[in-house]
CSV table of C-alpha atoms in Angstrom, one decimal:
chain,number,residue,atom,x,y,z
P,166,UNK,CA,0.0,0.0,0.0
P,167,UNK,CA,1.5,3.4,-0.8
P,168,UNK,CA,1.4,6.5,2.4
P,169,UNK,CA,-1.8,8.1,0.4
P,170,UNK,CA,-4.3,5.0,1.1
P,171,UNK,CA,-3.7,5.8,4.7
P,172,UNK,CA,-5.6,9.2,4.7
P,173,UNK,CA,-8.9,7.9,5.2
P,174,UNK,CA,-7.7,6.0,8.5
P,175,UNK,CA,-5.5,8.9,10.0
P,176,UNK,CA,-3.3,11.9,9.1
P,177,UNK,CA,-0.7,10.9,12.0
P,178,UNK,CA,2.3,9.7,11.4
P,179,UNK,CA,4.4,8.7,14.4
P,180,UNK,CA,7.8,10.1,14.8
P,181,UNK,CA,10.2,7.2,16.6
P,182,UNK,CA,13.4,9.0,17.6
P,183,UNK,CA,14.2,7.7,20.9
P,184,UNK,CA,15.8,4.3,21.1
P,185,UNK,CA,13.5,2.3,23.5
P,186,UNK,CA,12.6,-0.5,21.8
P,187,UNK,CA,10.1,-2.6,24.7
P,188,UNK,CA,8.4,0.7,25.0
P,189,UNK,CA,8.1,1.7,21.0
P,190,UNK,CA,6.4,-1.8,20.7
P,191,UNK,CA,4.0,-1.4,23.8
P,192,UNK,CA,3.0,1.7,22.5
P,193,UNK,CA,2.5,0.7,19.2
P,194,UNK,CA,0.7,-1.9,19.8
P,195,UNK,CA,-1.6,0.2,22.5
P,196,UNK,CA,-2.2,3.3,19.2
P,197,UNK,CA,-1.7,1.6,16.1
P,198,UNK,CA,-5.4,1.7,15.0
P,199,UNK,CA,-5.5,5.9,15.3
P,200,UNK,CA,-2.3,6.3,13.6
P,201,UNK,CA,-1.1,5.8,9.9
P,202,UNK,CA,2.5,5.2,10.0
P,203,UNK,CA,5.8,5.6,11.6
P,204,UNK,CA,8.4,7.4,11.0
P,205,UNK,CA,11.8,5.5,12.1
P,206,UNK,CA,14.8,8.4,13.4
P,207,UNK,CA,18.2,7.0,13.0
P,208,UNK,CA,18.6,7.4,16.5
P,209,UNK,CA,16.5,5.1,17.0
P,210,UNK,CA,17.3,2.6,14.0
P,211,UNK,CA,20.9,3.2,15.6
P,212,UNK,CA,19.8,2.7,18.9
P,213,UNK,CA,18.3,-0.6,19.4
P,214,UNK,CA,19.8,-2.1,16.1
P,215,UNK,CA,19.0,-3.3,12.3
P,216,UNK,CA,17.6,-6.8,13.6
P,217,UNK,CA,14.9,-5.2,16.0
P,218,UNK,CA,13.5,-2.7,13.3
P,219,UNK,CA,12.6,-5.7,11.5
P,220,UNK,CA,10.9,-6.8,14.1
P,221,UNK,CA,9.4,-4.1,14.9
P,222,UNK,CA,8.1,-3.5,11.1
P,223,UNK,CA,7.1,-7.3,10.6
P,224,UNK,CA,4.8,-6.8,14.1
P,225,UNK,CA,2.9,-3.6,12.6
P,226,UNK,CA,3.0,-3.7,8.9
P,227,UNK,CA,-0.2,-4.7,7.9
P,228,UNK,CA,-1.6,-1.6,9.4
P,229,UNK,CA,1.0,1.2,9.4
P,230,UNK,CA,3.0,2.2,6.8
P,231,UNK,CA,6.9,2.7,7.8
P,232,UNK,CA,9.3,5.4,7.0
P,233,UNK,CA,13.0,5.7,7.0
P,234,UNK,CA,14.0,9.0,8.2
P,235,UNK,CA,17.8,9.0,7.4
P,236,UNK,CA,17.5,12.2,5.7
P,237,UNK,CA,19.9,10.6,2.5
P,238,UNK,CA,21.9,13.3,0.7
P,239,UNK,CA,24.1,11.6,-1.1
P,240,UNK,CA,25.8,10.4,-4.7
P,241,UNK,CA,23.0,8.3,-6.4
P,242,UNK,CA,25.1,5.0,-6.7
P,243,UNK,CA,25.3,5.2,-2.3
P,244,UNK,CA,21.6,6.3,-2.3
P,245,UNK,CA,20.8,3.4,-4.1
P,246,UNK,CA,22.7,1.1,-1.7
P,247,UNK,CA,21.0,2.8,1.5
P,248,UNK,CA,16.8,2.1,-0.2
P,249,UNK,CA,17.9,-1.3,-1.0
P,250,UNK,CA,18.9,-2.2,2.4
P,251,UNK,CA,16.0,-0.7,3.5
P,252,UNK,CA,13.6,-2.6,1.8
P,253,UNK,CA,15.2,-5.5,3.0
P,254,UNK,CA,14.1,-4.0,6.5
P,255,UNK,CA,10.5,-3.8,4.7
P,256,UNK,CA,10.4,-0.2,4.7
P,257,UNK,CA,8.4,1.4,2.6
P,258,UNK,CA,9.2,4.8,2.0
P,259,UNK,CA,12.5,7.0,2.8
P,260,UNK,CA,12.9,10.7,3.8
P,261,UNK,CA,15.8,12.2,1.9
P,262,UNK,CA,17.1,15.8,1.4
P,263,UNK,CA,16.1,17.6,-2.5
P,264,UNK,CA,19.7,20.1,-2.1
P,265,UNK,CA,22.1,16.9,-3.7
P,266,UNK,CA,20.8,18.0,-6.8
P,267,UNK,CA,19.1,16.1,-10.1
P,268,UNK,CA,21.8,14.5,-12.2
P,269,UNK,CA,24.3,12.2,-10.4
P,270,UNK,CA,22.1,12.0,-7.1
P,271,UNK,CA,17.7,12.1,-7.0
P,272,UNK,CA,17.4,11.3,-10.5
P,273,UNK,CA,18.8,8.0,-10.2
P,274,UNK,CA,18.5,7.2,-6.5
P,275,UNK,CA,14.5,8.3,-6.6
P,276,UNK,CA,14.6,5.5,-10.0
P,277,UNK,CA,15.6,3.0,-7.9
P,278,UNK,CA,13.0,3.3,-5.3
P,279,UNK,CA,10.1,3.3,-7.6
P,280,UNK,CA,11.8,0.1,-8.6
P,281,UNK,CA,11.7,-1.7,-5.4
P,282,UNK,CA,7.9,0.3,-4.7
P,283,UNK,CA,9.9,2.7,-2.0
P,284,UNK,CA,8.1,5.9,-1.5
P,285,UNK,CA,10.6,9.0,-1.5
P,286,UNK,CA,9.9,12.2,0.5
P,287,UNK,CA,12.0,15.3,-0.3
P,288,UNK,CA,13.1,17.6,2.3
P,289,UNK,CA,12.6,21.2,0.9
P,290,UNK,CA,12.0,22.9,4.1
P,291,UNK,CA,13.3,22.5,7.4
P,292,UNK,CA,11.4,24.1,11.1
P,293,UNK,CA,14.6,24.8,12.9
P,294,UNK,CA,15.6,28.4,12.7
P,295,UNK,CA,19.4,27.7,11.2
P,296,UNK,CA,17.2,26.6,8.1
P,297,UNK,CA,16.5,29.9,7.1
P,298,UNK,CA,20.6,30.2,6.1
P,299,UNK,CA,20.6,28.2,3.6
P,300,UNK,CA,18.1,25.7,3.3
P,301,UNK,CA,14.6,27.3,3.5
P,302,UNK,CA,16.0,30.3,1.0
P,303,UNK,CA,16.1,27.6,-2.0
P,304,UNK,CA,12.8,26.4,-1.3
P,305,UNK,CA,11.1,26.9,-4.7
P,306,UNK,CA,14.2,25.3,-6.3
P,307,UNK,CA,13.6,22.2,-4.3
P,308,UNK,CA,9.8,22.2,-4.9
P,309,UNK,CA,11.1,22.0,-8.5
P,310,UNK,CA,13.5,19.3,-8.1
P,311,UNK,CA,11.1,17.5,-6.3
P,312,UNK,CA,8.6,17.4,-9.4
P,313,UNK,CA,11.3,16.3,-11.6
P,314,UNK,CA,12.7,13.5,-10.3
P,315,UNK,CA,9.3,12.3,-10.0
P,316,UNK,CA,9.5,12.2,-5.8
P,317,UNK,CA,6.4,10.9,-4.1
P,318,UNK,CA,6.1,14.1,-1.8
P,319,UNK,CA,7.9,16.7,0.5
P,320,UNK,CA,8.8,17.3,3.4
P,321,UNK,CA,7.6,21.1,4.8
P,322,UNK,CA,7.9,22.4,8.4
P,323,UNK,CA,4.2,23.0,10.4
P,324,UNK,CA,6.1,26.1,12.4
P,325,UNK,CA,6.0,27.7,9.2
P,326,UNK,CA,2.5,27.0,7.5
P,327,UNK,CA,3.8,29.6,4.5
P,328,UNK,CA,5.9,27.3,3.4
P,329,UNK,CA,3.2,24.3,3.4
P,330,UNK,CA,0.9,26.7,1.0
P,331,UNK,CA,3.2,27.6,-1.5
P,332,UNK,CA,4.5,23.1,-1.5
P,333,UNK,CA,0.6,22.8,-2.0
P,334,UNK,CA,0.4,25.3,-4.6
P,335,UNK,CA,3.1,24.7,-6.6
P,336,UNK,CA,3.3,20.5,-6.4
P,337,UNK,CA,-1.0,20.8,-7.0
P,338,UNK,CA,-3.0,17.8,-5.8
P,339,UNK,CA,-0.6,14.6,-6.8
P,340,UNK,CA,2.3,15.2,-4.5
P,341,UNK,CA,1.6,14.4,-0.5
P,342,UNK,CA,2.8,16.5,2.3
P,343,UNK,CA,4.2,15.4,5.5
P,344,UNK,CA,4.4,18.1,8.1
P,345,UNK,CA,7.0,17.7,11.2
P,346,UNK,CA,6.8,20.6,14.1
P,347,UNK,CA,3.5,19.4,15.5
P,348,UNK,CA,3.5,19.6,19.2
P,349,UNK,CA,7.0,20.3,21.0
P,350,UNK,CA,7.9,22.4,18.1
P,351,UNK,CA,5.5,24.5,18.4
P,352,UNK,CA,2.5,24.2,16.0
P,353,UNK,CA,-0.9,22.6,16.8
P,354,UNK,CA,-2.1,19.6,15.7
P,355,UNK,CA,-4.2,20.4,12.3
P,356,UNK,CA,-2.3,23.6,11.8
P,357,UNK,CA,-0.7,21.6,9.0
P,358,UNK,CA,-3.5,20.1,7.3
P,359,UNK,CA,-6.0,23.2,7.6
P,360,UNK,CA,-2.8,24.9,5.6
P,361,UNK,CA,-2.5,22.1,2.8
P,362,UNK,CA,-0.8,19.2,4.1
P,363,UNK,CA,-1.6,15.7,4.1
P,364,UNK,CA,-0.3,14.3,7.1
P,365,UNK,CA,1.2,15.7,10.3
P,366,UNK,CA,4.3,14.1,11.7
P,367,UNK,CA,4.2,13.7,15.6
P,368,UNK,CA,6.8,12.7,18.3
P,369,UNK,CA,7.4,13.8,21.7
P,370,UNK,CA,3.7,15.1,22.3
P,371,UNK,CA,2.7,11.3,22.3
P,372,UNK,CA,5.7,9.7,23.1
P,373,UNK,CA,5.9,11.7,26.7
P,374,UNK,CA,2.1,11.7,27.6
P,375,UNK,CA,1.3,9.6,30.1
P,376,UNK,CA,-2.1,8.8,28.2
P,377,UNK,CA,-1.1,8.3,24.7
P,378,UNK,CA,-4.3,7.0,23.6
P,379,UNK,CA,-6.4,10.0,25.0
P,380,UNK,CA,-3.8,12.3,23.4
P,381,UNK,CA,-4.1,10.5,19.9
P,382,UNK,CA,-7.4,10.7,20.4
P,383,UNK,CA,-7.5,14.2,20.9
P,384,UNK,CA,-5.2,15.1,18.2
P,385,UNK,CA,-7.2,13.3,15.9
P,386,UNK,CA,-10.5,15.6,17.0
P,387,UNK,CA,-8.3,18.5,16.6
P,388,UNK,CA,-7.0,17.8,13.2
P,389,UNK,CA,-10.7,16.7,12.0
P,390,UNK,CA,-11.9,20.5,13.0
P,391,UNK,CA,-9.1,22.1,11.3
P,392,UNK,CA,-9.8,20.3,8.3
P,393,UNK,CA,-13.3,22.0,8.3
P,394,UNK,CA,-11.9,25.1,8.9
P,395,UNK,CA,-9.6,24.3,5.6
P,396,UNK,CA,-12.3,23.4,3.1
């Protein structure tokens, strides 16, 4: 199943950064049927290992979809090395950054993918302030570059809902948007989605409440209103 087929269940997508592997699985297992993916940090894939991803994938597969957030920016014949060992892992879609460029990088890496059925997410904008150095000021170039290598979507800060518009704008209605920056960041849940995203990314405001069910929940009645507010 491809990230878009999950919008009718949920627009959360679980951010996994910290390495605690008995924990990730218990909560998992406790909020998998009000969430639509995960989103695996390499802290965490770093943290409690290759072997115990898998795992952790093979447990929850058939009802979240699972993305590897190693942020690749790299030559296209490395790229390609890094997707294929990640479908081994049974992921199914990768986070990497849009800056490498077209030719010798995206264009081939983002090839490969679609050949092993990996979704690819391009970072064009990032929610830390740094970002605005460099980064964010070449965000219509990477909305670009994003289009033509064919990437399955992008990557756009929920701090900064501007930037979420003009992705929305520009990419029109076949490109998805994940949105990081809900919660701890800053931004409210459906702040995204009322602004053009598809889904919002989520971490630390689920993975610290001592009710993460009732905090799901809630972010999921929040994110439903905003999306009325949005049509």
């Amino acid at each position: 199943m491809k990230l878009q087929d999950f919008k009718n269940k949920s627009r959360i997508i679980l951010a996994l950064d910290f390495p605690d592997y008995k924990f990730s699985m218990s909560l998992l297992n406790s909020i998998q049927d009000f969430i639509s993916g995960v989103k695996i940090g390499l802290p965490f894939l770093l943290g409690v290992g290759i072997n115990k991803v898998k795992k952790l994938i093979s447990a929850f597969s058939k009802k979240l979809f699972f993305i590897a957030d190693l942020k690749l920016a790299d030559v296209s014949h490395v790229e390609s090395l890094v997707i294929e060992s990640l479908k081994e892992m049974k992921f199914s879609g990768i986070i990497a950054h849009a800056f490498t460029g077209i030719s010798g990088s995206l264009e081939e890496s983002t090839k490969r993918a679609k050949e092993l059925n990996i979704q690819v997410f391009l970072v064009v904008a990032m929610s830390h302030i740094g970002a605005e150095e460099i980064l964010n000021r070449n965000f219509d170039h990477l909305l670009k570059i994003t289009i033509k290598v064919d990437a399955d979507g992008c990557i756009a800060p929920a701090t900064n809902p501007t930037y979420i518009k003009r992705a929305r704008e520009y990419l029109g209605e076949d490109y998805l948007i994940l949105s990081p920056g809900i919660g701890a960041q800053g931004a409210p849940p459906g702040m995204a989605l009322k602004n053009g995203a598809d889904f919002e990314i989520i971490g630390r405001m689920i993975i610290k409440s001592t009710d993460p069910i009732n905090v799901v929940r809630d972010i999921l009645k929040k994110q439903k209103d905003a999306l009325k507010i949005g049509e």
